[in-house]
PDB file of C-alpha atoms in Angstrom:
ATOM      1  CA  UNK A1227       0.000   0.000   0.000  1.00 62.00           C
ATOM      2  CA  UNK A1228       1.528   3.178  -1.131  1.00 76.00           C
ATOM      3  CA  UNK A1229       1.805   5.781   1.840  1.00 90.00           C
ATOM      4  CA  UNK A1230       1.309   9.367   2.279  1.00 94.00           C
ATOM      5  CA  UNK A1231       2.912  11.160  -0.664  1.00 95.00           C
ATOM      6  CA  UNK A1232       4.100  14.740  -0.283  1.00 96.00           C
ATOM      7  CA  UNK A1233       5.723  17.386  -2.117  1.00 97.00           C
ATOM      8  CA  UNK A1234       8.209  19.117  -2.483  1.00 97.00           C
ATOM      9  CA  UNK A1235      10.657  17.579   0.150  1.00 95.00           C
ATOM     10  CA  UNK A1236      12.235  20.847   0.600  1.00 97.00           C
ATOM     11  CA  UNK A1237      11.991  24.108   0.014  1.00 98.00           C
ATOM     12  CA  UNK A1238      13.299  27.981   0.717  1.00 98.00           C
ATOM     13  CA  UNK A1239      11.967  31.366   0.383  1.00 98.00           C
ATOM     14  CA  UNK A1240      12.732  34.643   0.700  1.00 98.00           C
ATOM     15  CA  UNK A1241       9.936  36.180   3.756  1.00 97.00           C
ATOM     16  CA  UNK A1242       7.110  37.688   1.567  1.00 97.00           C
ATOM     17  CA  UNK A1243       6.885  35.394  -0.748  1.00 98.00           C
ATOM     18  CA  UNK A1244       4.680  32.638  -1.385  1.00 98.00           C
ATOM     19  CA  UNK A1245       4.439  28.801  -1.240  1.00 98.00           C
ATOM     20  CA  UNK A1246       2.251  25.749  -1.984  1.00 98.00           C
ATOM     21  CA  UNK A1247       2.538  22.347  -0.268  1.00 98.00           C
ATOM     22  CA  UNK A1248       0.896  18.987  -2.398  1.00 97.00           C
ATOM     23  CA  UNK A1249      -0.189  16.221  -0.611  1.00 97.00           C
ATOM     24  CA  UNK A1250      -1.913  12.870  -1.771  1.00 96.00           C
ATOM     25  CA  UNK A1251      -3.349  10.602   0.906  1.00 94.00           C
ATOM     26  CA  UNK A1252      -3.821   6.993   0.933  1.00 92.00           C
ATOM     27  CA  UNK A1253      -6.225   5.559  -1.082  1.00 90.00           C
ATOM     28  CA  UNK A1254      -9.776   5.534   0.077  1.00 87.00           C
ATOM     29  CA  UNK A1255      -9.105   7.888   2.764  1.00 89.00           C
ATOM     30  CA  UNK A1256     -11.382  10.525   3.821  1.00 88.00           C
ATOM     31  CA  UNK A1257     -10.098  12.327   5.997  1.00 89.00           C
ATOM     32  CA  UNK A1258      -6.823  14.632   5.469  1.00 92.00           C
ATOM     33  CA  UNK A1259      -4.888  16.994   8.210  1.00 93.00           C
ATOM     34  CA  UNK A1260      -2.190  19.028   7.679  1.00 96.00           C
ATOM     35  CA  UNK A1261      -0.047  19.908  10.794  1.00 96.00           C
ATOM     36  CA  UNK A1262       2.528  21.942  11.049  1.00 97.00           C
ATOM     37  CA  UNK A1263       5.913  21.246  13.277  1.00 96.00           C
ATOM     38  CA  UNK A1264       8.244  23.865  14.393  1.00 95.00           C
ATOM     39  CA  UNK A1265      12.188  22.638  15.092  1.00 92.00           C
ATOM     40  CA  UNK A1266      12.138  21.435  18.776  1.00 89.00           C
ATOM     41  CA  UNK A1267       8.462  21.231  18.925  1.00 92.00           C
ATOM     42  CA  UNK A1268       5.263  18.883  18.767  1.00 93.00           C
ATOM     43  CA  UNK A1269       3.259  18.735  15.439  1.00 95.00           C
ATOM     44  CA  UNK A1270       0.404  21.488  15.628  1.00 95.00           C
ATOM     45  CA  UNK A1271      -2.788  20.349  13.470  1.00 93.00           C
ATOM     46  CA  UNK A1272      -3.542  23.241  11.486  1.00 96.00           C
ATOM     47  CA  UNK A1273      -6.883  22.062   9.488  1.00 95.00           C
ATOM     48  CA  UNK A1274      -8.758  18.612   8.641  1.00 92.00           C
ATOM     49  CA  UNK A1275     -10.342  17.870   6.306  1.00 92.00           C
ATOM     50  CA  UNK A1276     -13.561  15.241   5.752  1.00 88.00           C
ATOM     51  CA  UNK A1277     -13.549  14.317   1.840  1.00 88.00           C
ATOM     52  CA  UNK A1278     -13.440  17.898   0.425  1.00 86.00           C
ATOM     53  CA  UNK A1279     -14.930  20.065   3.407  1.00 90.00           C
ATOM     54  CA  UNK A1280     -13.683  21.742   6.186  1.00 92.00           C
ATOM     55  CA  UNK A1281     -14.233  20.112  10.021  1.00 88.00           C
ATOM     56  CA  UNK A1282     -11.250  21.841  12.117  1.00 89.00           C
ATOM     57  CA  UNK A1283      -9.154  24.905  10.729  1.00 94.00           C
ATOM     58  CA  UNK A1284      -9.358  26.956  14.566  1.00 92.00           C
ATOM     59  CA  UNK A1285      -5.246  26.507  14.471  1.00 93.00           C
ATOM     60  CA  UNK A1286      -5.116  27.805  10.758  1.00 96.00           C
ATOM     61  CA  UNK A1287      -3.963  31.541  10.365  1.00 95.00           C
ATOM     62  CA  UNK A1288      -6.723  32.275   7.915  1.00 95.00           C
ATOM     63  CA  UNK A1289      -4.894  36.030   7.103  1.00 96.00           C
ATOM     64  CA  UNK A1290      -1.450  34.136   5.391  1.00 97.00           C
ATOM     65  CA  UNK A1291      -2.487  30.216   5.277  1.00 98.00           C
ATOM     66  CA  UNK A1292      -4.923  28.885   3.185  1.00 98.00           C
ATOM     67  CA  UNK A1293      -5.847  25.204   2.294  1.00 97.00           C
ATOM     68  CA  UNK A1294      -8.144  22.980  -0.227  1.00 96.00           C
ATOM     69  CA  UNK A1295      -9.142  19.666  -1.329  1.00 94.00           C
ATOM     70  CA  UNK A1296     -11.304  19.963  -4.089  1.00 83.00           C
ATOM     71  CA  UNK A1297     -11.962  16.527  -5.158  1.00 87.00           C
ATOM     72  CA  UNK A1298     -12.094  14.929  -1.914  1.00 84.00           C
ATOM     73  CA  UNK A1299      -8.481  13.221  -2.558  1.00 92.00           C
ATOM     74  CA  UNK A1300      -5.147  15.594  -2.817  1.00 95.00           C
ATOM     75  CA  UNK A1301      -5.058  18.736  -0.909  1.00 97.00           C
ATOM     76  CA  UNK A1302      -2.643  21.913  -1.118  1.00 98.00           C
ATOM     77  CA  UNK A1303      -1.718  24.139   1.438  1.00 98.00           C
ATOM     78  CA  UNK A1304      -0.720  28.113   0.657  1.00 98.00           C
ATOM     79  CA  UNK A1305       1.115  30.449   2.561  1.00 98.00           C
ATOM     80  CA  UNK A1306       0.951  34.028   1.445  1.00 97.00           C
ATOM     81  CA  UNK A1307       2.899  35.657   2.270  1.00 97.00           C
ATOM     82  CA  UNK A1308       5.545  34.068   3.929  1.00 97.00           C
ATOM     83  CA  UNK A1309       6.975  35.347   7.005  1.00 97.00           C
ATOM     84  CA  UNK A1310      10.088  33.899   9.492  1.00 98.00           C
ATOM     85  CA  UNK A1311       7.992  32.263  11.845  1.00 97.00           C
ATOM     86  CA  UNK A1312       6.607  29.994   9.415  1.00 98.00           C
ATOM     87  CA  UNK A1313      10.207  28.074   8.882  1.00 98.00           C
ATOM     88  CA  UNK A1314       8.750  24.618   9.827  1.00 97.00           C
ATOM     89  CA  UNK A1315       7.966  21.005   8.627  1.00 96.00           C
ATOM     90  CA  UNK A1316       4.858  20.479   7.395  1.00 98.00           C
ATOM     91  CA  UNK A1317       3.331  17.478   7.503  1.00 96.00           C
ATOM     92  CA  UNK A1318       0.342  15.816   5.853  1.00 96.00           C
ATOM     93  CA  UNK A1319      -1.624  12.900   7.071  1.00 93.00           C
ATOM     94  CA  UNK A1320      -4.820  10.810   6.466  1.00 91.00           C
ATOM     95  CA  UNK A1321      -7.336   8.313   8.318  1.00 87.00           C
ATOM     96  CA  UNK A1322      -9.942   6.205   7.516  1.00 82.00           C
ATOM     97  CA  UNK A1323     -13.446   7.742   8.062  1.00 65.00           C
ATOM     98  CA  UNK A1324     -14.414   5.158  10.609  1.00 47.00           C
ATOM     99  CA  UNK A1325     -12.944   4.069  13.403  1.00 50.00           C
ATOM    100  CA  UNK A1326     -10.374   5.959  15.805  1.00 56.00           C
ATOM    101  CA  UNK A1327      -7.159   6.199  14.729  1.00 60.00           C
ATOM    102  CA  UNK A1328      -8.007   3.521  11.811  1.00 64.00           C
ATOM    103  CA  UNK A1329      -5.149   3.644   9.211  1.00 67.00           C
ATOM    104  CA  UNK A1330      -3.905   6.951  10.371  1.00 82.00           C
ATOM    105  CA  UNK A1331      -0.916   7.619   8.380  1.00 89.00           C
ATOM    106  CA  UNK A1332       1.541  10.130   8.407  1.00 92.00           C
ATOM    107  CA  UNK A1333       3.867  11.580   5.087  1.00 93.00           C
ATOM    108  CA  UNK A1334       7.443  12.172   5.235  1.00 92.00           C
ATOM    109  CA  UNK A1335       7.042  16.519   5.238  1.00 95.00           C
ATOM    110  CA  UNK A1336       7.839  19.122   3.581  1.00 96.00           C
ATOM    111  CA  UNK A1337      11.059  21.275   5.055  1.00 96.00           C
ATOM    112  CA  UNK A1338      10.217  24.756   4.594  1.00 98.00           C
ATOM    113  CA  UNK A1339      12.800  27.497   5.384  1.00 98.00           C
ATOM    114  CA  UNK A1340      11.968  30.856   5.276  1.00 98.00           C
ATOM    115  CA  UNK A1341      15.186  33.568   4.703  1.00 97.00           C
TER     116      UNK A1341
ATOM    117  CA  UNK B 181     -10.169  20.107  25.411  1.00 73.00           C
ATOM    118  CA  UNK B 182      -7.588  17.657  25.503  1.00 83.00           C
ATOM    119  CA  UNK B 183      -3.644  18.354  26.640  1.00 90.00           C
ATOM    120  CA  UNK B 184      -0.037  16.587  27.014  1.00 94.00           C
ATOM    121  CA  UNK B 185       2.885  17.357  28.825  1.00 96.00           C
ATOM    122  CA  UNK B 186       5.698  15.456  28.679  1.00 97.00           C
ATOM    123  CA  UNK B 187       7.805  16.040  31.719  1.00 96.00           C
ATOM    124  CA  UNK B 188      11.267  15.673  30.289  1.00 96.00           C
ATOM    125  CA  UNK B 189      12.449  17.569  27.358  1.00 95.00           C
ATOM    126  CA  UNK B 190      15.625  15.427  27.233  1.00 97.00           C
ATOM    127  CA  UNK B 191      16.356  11.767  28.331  1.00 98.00           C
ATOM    128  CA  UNK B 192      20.155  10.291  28.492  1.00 97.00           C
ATOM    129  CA  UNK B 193      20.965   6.524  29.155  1.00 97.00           C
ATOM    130  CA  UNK B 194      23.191   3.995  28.305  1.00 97.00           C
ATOM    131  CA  UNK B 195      23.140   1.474  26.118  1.00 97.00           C
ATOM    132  CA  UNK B 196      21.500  -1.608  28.326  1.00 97.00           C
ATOM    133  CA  UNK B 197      19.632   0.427  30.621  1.00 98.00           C
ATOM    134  CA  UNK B 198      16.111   0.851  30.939  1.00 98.00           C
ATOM    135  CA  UNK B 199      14.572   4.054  29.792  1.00 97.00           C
ATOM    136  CA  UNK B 200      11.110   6.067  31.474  1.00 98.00           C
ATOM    137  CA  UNK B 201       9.604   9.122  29.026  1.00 98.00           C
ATOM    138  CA  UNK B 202       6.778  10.387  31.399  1.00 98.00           C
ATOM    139  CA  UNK B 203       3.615  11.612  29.977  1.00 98.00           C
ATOM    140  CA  UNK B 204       0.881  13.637  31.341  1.00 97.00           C
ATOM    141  CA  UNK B 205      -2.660  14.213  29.962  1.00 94.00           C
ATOM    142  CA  UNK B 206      -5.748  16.193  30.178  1.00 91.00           C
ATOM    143  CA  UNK B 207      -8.440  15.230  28.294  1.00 83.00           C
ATOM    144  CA  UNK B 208     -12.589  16.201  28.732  1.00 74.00           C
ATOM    145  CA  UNK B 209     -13.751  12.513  27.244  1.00 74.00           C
ATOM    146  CA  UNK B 210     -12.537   9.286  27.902  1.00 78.00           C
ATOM    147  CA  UNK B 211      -9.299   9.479  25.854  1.00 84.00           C
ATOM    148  CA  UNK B 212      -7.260   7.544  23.647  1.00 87.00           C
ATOM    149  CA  UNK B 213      -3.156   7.798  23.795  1.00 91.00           C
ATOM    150  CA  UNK B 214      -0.693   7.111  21.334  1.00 93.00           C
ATOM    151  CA  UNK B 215       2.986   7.307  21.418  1.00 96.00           C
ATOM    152  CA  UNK B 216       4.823   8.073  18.147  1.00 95.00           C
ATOM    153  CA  UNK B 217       8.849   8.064  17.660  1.00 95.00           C
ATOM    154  CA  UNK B 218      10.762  10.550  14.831  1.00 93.00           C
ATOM    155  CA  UNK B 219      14.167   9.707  13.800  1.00 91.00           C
ATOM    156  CA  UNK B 220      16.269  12.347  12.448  1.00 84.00           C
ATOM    157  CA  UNK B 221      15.099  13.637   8.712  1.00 77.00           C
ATOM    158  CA  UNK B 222      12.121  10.708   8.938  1.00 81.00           C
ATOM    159  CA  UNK B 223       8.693  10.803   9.466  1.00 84.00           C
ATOM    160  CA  UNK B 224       6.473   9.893  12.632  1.00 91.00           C
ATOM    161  CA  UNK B 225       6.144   6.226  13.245  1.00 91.00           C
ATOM    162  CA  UNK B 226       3.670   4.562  15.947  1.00 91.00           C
ATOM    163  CA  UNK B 227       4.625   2.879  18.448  1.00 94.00           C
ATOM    164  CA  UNK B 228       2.111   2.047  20.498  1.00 93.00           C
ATOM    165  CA  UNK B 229      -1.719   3.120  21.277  1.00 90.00           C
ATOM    166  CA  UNK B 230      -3.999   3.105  23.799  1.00 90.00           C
ATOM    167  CA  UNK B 231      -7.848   2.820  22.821  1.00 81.00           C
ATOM    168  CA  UNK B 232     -10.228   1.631  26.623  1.00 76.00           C
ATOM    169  CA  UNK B 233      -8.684  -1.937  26.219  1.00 75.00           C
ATOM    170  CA  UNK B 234      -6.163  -3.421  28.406  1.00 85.00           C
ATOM    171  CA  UNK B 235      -4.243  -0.331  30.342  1.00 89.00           C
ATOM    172  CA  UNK B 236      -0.705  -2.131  29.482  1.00 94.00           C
ATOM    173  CA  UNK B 237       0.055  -1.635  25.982  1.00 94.00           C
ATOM    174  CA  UNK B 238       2.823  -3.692  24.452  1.00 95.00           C
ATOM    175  CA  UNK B 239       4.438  -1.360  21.240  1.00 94.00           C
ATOM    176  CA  UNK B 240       7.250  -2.269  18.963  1.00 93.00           C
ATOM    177  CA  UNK B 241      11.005  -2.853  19.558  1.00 94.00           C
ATOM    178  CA  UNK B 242      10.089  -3.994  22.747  1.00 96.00           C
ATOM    179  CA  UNK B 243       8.239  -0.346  24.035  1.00 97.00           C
ATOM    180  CA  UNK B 244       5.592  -0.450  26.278  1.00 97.00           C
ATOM    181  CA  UNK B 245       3.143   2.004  28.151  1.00 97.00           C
ATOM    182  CA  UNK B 246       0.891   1.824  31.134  1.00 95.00           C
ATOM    183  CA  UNK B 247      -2.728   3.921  30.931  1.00 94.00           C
ATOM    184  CA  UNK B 248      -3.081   5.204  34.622  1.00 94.00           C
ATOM    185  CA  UNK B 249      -6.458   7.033  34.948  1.00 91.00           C
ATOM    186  CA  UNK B 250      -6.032   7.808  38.626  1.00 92.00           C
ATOM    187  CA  UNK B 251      -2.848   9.724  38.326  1.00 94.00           C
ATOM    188  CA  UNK B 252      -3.647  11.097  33.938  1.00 94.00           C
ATOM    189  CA  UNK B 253      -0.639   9.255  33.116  1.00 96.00           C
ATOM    190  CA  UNK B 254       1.024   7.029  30.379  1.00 97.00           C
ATOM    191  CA  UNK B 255       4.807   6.722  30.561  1.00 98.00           C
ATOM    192  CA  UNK B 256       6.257   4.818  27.799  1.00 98.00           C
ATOM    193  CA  UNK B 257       8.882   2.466  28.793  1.00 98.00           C
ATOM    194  CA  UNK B 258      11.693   0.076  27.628  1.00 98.00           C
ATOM    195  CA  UNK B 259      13.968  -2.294  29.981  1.00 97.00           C
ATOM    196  CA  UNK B 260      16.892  -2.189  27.637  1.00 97.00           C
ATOM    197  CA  UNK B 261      18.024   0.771  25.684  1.00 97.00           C
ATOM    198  CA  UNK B 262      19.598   0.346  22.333  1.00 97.00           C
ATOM    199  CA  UNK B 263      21.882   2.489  20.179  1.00 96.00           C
ATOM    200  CA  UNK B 264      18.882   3.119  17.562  1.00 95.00           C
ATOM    201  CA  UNK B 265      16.319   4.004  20.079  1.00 97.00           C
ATOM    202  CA  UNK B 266      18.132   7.828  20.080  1.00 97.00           C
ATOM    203  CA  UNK B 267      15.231   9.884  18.757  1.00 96.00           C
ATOM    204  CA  UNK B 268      12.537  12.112  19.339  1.00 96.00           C
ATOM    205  CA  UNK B 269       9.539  10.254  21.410  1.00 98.00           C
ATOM    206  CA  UNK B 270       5.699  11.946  21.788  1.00 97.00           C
ATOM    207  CA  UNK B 271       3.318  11.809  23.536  1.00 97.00           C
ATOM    208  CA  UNK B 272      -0.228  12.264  21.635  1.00 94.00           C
ATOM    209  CA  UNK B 273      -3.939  12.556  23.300  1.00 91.00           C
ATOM    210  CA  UNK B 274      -7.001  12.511  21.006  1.00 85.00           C
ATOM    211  CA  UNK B 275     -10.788  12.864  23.048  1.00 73.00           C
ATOM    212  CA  UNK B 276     -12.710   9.436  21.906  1.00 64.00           C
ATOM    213  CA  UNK B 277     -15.452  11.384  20.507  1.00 59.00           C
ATOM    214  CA  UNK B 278     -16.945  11.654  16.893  1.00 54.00           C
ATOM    215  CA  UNK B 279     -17.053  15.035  16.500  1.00 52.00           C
ATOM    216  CA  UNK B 280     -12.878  15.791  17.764  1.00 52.00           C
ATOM    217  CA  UNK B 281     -12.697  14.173  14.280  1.00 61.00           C
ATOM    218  CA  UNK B 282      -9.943  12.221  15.498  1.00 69.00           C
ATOM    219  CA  UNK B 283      -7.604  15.277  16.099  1.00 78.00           C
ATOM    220  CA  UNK B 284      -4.424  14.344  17.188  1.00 86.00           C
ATOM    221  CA  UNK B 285      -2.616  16.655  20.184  1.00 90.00           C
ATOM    222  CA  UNK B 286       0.579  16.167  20.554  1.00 94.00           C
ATOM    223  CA  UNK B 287       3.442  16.929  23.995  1.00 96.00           C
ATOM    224  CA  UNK B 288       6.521  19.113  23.245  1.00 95.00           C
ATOM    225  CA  UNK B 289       8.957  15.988  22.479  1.00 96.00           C
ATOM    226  CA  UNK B 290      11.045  14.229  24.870  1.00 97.00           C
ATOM    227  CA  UNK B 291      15.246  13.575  22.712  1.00 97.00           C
ATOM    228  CA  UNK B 292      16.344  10.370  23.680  1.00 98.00           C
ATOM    229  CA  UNK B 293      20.232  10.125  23.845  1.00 97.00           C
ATOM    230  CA  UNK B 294      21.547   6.438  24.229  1.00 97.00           C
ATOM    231  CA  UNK B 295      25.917   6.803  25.296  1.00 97.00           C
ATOM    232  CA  UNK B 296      27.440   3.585  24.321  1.00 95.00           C
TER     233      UNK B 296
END
């Protein structure tokens, strides 16, 4: 079973700029969350997603970050525009709809460093 | 609302020994508790979870954890420390409850250092 794919791996901008994160869940899963983990730090769940609407974004700064998952399968997240304090990892995982925890999965990251 | 604190931001032992990462939760619902490992440049792996089943939970590479409602606790342990346990350990508390939508909280990270 192929995993949580994300894209790119790595990536640096200057502050002020702007970035997009891909990521493509496991098949057949419904639900998607993006998190976002500062160096030294816990990951931070920044919005989820239940096929292609919104349940949590309360952690999402809704004036820089935005997010979508049109068809209910890949998302991408946005940041414009960039600023220091968003140098972080973030990450990209999926679940099953059912169950707790059911096939929760997370992708490798992207490593975004902002200069 | 659910929280985690884990009590140690950095762990050392040697090679052999057992190791303790302590864990502290807070959590409005009857919770379940996971504990997830990061090596350097990798992704998060599972180790073990917790879901209102048996309050000892055996993980991989020999990890386990111990659900203690009374005291809001679930240390992960390990009797014998080896070189490739040296990581990043968390903690993570999610509120059984549909509508938390399985959201995931995580502690702050305990570093594992294993000396030789």
């Amino acid at each position: 079973e192929a995993g949580v794919a994300q894209s790119p791996r790595y990536k640096i901008i200057e502050k002020r700029q702007s970035v997009a994160f891909w990521c493509n869940p496991i098949s057949g899963h419904a639900t998607l969350y993006w998190y976002q983990q500062i160096l030294g730090q816990g990951p931070k769940l920044l919005i989820q997603f239940q096929n292609n609407g919104v349940v949590d974004d309360s952690q999402l700064p809704k004036d820089r970050f935005s997010a979508e998952r049109l068809k209910g399968v890949d998302s991408t997240l946005k940041i414009q525009p960039a600023k220091l304090e968003d140098s972080a990892v973030y990450l990209c995982a999926s679940s099953y709809n059912e169950g707790l925890h059911y096939g929760y999965t997370f992708g490798s990251g992207t490593r975004l460093t902002v200069v | 609302a659910q929280s985690v604190t884990q009590l140690d931001s950095h762990v050392s032992v040697s090679e052999g020994t057992p190791v303790l990462l302590r864990c502290n939760y807070s959590s409005s619902y009857s919770p379940s508790l996971f504990w997830y490992v990061q090596h350097p440049n990798k992704g998060l792996q599972l180790l073990l979870k917790y879901t209102s089943a048996a309050t000892l939970v055996k993980g991989i590479n020999g990890f386990e954890a111990e659900f203690k409602k009374s005291e809001t606790s679930f240390h992960l342990t390990k009797p014998s420390a080896h070189m490739s346990d040296a990581a990043e350990y968390f903690c993570v508390v999610s509120d059984r409850l549909k509508a938390a939508g399985n959201k995931l909280t995580f502690g702050g990270g305990t570093r594992v250092l294993v000396k030789p």
